[in-house]
XYZ file of C-alpha atoms in Angstrom:
342
model
C -24.621 -93.118 9.727
C -22.288 -93.884 12.598
C -22.754 -90.530 14.290
C -18.973 -90.124 14.666
C -17.346 -86.788 13.889
C -13.605 -86.114 13.876
C -12.276 -82.776 15.079
C -9.056 -81.202 16.246
C -9.391 -81.138 20.020
C -9.707 -77.666 21.555
C -11.222 -78.673 24.874
C -9.579 -79.111 28.246
C -6.350 -81.085 28.423
C -7.732 -82.878 31.476
C -10.606 -84.326 29.438
C -8.233 -85.617 26.754
C -5.902 -87.107 29.355
C -8.765 -88.730 31.261
C -9.624 -90.711 28.139
C -5.967 -91.700 27.672
C -5.799 -92.867 31.300
C -8.924 -94.984 30.907
C -7.926 -96.763 27.687
C -5.665 -99.858 27.596
C -3.920 -98.465 24.491
C -3.171 -95.141 26.168
C 0.494 -94.376 26.864
C 2.441 -91.467 28.263
C 3.148 -90.498 24.635
C -0.568 -89.831 24.058
C -0.895 -87.225 26.819
C -1.995 -83.758 25.781
C 1.064 -82.044 27.265
C 3.185 -83.174 24.327
C 1.221 -80.804 22.109
C 2.674 -77.799 23.905
C 6.145 -79.361 23.968
C 6.214 -79.947 20.213
C 4.579 -76.657 19.257
C 6.540 -74.392 21.586
C 9.946 -76.070 21.538
C 10.086 -76.847 17.809
C 7.253 -74.826 16.205
C 5.748 -77.877 14.533
C 2.056 -77.929 13.684
C 0.015 -80.480 15.608
C -3.348 -82.144 15.079
C -4.897 -83.758 18.140
C -7.761 -85.612 16.515
C -10.714 -86.563 18.691
C -13.502 -88.849 17.510
C -16.755 -87.603 19.041
C -20.076 -89.369 19.387
C -23.039 -87.718 21.091
C -20.787 -85.115 22.662
C -18.261 -87.494 24.211
C -14.825 -88.706 23.174
C -14.762 -92.183 21.681
C -11.234 -92.173 20.267
C -8.047 -90.109 20.011
C -5.104 -89.738 17.640
C -2.335 -87.170 18.343
C -0.237 -86.129 15.333
C 2.581 -83.698 14.585
C 3.582 -82.421 11.146
C 7.334 -82.079 10.650
C 8.400 -80.099 7.577
C 12.032 -80.155 6.517
C 13.768 -79.345 3.243
C 16.476 -81.822 4.187
C 14.397 -84.708 5.577
C 11.031 -84.191 3.880
C 7.558 -83.977 5.389
C 6.342 -86.396 8.036
C 3.030 -86.596 9.876
C 3.842 -88.684 12.925
C 2.125 -90.132 15.968
C 4.291 -89.527 17.900
C 7.610 -87.949 16.847
C 10.658 -88.450 19.086
C 8.733 -91.220 20.887
C 8.351 -94.983 20.652
C 4.556 -95.000 20.822
C 1.543 -93.312 19.292
C -1.379 -94.273 17.101
C -5.087 -94.491 17.830
C -6.483 -94.820 21.337
C -10.057 -96.093 21.467
C -12.311 -98.341 23.493
C -15.223 -97.975 21.098
C -14.548 -100.422 18.296
C -12.866 -100.672 14.939
C -15.146 -98.167 13.221
C -13.736 -95.387 15.399
C -10.176 -96.543 14.717
C -10.833 -96.677 10.982
C -12.297 -93.172 10.863
C -9.390 -91.675 12.800
C -6.859 -93.398 10.531
C -8.757 -92.206 7.449
C -8.668 -88.645 8.803
C -4.915 -88.970 9.366
C -4.255 -90.315 5.869
C -6.260 -87.420 4.419
C -4.197 -84.946 6.444
C -1.007 -86.599 5.195
C -2.245 -86.438 1.609
C -3.231 -82.780 1.932
C 0.124 -81.943 3.551
C 2.129 -83.976 1.019
C 3.616 -85.833 3.980
C 4.401 -89.429 4.880
C 2.169 -90.681 7.693
C 3.675 -92.818 10.463
C 1.604 -94.326 13.285
C 3.857 -95.864 15.961
C 1.796 -98.546 17.631
C 2.755 -100.798 20.498
C 0.440 -103.569 19.325
C -0.742 -105.004 16.024
C -3.758 -102.864 15.158
C -4.538 -104.706 11.942
C -4.572 -101.524 9.877
C -4.831 -101.751 6.100
C -1.542 -99.863 5.754
C 2.048 -100.924 5.060
C 3.720 -101.874 8.336
C 7.415 -101.725 9.253
C 8.566 -104.315 11.785
C 12.220 -103.388 12.267
C 11.746 -101.826 15.704
C 11.311 -103.596 19.023
C 11.149 -102.252 22.522
C 12.844 -104.072 25.384
C 11.002 -104.574 28.677
C 11.937 -105.908 32.092
C 9.339 -107.255 34.502
C 10.380 -105.636 37.789
C 8.092 -107.633 40.022
C 7.686 -106.543 43.638
C 10.831 -107.867 45.337
C 14.180 -106.086 44.969
C 16.154 -109.081 46.250
C 14.454 -111.428 43.781
C 15.207 -109.047 40.910
C 18.864 -108.819 41.977
C 19.206 -112.590 41.953
C 17.500 -112.741 38.544
C 20.125 -110.463 36.952
C 23.081 -112.129 35.284
C 26.322 -112.468 37.294
C 28.011 -110.131 34.811
C 25.425 -107.369 35.465
C 25.683 -107.789 39.213
C 29.478 -107.600 39.083
C 29.375 -104.342 37.124
C 26.875 -102.830 39.546
C 29.041 -103.867 42.502
C 32.070 -102.333 40.787
C 30.277 -99.006 40.432
C 29.234 -99.060 44.074
C 32.799 -99.896 45.163
C 33.958 -96.769 43.334
C 31.533 -94.781 45.468
C 28.973 -93.972 42.773
C 25.745 -92.510 44.143
C 22.399 -92.000 42.399
C 19.853 -89.235 42.976
C 16.366 -88.553 41.588
C 15.131 -85.059 40.747
C 12.514 -82.913 39.078
C 13.815 -80.119 36.830
C 16.266 -78.520 39.281
C 19.208 -80.464 37.813
C 18.181 -80.126 34.170
C 21.395 -78.309 33.226
C 23.547 -81.078 34.707
C 21.555 -83.672 32.767
C 21.783 -81.674 29.550
C 25.560 -81.168 29.759
C 26.085 -84.918 30.029
C 23.476 -85.794 27.408
C 24.671 -83.218 24.869
C 28.324 -84.204 25.284
C 27.528 -87.866 24.741
C 25.361 -87.153 21.700
C 28.270 -85.234 20.148
C 30.542 -88.185 20.920
C 28.055 -90.488 19.168
C 27.960 -88.167 16.152
C 24.268 -87.359 16.511
C 22.508 -83.973 16.780
C 21.018 -83.292 20.193
C 17.552 -82.130 21.243
C 17.402 -78.511 22.331
C 17.440 -77.400 25.962
C 14.040 -75.878 25.257
C 12.658 -79.305 24.374
C 13.432 -80.609 27.860
C 12.388 -77.392 29.600
C 9.020 -77.574 27.843
C 8.645 -81.225 28.814
C 9.001 -80.385 32.481
C 6.698 -77.378 32.127
C 3.929 -79.495 30.579
C 4.518 -83.029 31.893
C 6.466 -82.752 35.151
C 4.318 -85.269 37.107
C 5.435 -87.949 34.637
C 9.150 -87.079 34.520
C 12.222 -87.657 36.662
C 15.890 -86.882 36.152
C 18.346 -89.476 37.429
C 21.952 -88.466 38.080
C 24.944 -90.668 38.899
C 27.596 -88.934 40.977
C 31.301 -89.655 41.399
C 32.210 -87.655 44.470
C 30.699 -84.230 43.657
C 30.658 -84.668 39.877
C 27.629 -85.869 37.885
C 28.972 -88.420 35.392
C 25.812 -90.062 34.009
C 22.204 -88.993 33.660
C 18.826 -89.998 32.301
C 15.451 -88.381 31.768
C 12.762 -91.023 32.343
C 8.992 -91.212 31.979
C 6.792 -92.627 34.749
C 3.257 -93.573 33.743
C 0.789 -95.970 35.330
C 2.854 -99.092 36.153
C 5.731 -98.453 33.710
C 9.045 -96.604 33.829
C 10.412 -95.749 30.372
C 13.890 -94.708 29.249
C 13.144 -93.155 25.822
C 16.758 -92.828 24.688
C 17.567 -89.826 26.875
C 20.344 -91.513 28.838
C 24.087 -90.849 28.711
C 27.371 -91.156 30.573
C 30.637 -89.277 30.182
C 33.205 -91.447 28.423
C 36.141 -90.846 30.794
C 34.067 -92.526 33.522
C 32.871 -95.581 31.575
C 35.235 -97.848 33.508
C 33.322 -97.037 36.719
C 30.148 -98.612 35.259
C 27.850 -95.609 35.819
C 25.220 -96.794 33.321
C 24.878 -100.142 35.065
C 24.488 -98.448 38.447
C 21.917 -96.038 36.987
C 19.821 -98.864 35.551
C 19.906 -100.849 38.775
C 18.985 -97.924 41.005
C 16.182 -97.036 38.602
C 14.848 -100.587 38.926
C 14.993 -100.357 42.713
C 13.264 -96.985 42.661
C 10.576 -98.376 40.368
C 9.801 -101.312 42.654
C 9.792 -99.100 45.760
C 7.286 -96.732 44.109
C 4.916 -99.359 42.752
C 6.057 -99.622 39.136
C 6.096 -103.100 37.623
C 7.762 -102.698 34.208
C 10.933 -101.020 32.984
C 10.795 -100.157 29.280
C 14.330 -99.713 27.959
C 13.133 -98.127 24.724
C 13.241 -99.123 21.094
C 16.068 -100.685 19.137
C 16.476 -102.171 15.701
C 16.920 -105.929 15.613
C 20.442 -107.299 16.041
C 22.089 -103.911 16.615
C 24.541 -102.991 19.346
C 21.895 -101.234 21.440
C 19.572 -104.228 21.068
C 22.258 -106.594 22.339
C 23.176 -104.244 25.192
C 19.577 -104.289 26.409
C 19.437 -108.062 26.112
C 22.249 -108.199 28.666
C 19.666 -107.004 31.197
C 17.555 -110.032 30.237
C 14.984 -107.687 28.772
C 12.200 -109.213 26.695
C 11.855 -107.987 23.082
C 8.379 -106.669 22.240
C 7.462 -106.047 18.612
C 6.501 -102.503 17.603
C 4.202 -101.855 14.652
C 4.921 -98.723 12.657
C 2.232 -98.160 10.043
C 2.898 -95.901 7.065
C 0.940 -94.101 4.365
C 1.339 -94.168 1.445
C 4.262 -96.573 2.015
C 7.295 -97.271 4.179
C 9.926 -94.710 3.080
C 12.922 -96.114 1.178
C 15.210 -94.614 3.839
C 13.586 -96.927 6.389
C 13.680 -100.032 4.219
C 17.334 -99.471 3.297
C 19.000 -97.152 5.829
C 21.632 -94.922 4.279
C 25.218 -95.014 5.599
C 26.090 -91.843 7.495
C 29.546 -92.827 8.761
C 31.225 -89.811 7.163
C 28.707 -87.353 8.615
C 28.961 -89.032 12.019
C 32.751 -88.756 11.995
C 32.568 -85.069 11.076
C 30.029 -84.371 13.819
C 32.199 -86.111 16.402
C 35.000 -83.645 15.651
C 32.874 -80.590 16.450
C 33.389 -78.753 19.734
C 30.504 -79.532 22.076
C 29.468 -75.871 22.115
C 29.168 -75.803 18.317
C 27.349 -79.154 18.196
C 24.899 -77.843 20.805
C 24.329 -74.666 18.806
C 23.752 -76.374 15.459
C 22.342 -79.746 16.521
C 18.835 -78.785 17.685
C 17.941 -77.178 14.344
C 18.649 -80.553 12.712
C 17.251 -82.742 15.491
C 13.841 -81.094 15.465
C 13.429 -82.135 11.809
C 14.218 -85.812 12.454
C 11.024 -87.543 13.653
C 12.820 -90.558 15.188
């Protein structure tokens, strides 16, 4: 016998996180604080599986079960994030046992399992390769990074600065300003928005790893992002928006550039622009920053859902959502968004 037992972790969060910090596969998405965020903000059931050998952790797999009459049942590591999957430094046997425990949970819950891995883990499961993340090597020299950017990017950044745009970095004290911008833009895109509670819980549980970035035109915040800071990487996990009347001032370009500068000044070496599907508009927009595509490996059990293989057109629903008043979209959107694992 291997001497490995799998259990739902009930020990100290610090012990779980210490293992995440020590493992090359560990990401900010594996931290224990997300358990409280997901459970308290959205009331989803979570399973934080720990592989134990002789009383010590030898592998981890965080999971959340999302039940929805509209979207089905999904057991995901990790929902709303780009990354998840097994974290282990103790060999393939540990990985295999954690994955087997997850597939059994999915079977028992009548749910589709999705493990969102940043590397090829060689699992004996169907894998979906549509998603890539886009990364920029920041280096250590702001001037060198500026020269490396394309002339078009530099011109847009200069334009924003000429219009007097300023950027500030914050903890949670400007969360309402961020949320107003983010929620308005999500309505404009025709997509339901995360709840305020989701972001409040993030800062309550994970504040050392979070920053809000605001772009100001005079005294008005016109663009904002909520970013993750972990080890040597800054990540923009899709929580970034600008108000459309100010697009001509290039606030998004200024935000990205000032975030890069901030990252270098604080010792970060990589900017992760978040996932995109191949050859989409968001993918091409990130390529304009000369970001490098990095393949993501999303493993499924029992199989990749048909909705992933052949995405359904939602143009009519998007158009209807875009017509909603922001207040109504904000009231209705979170009840839908919490059930969408992406």
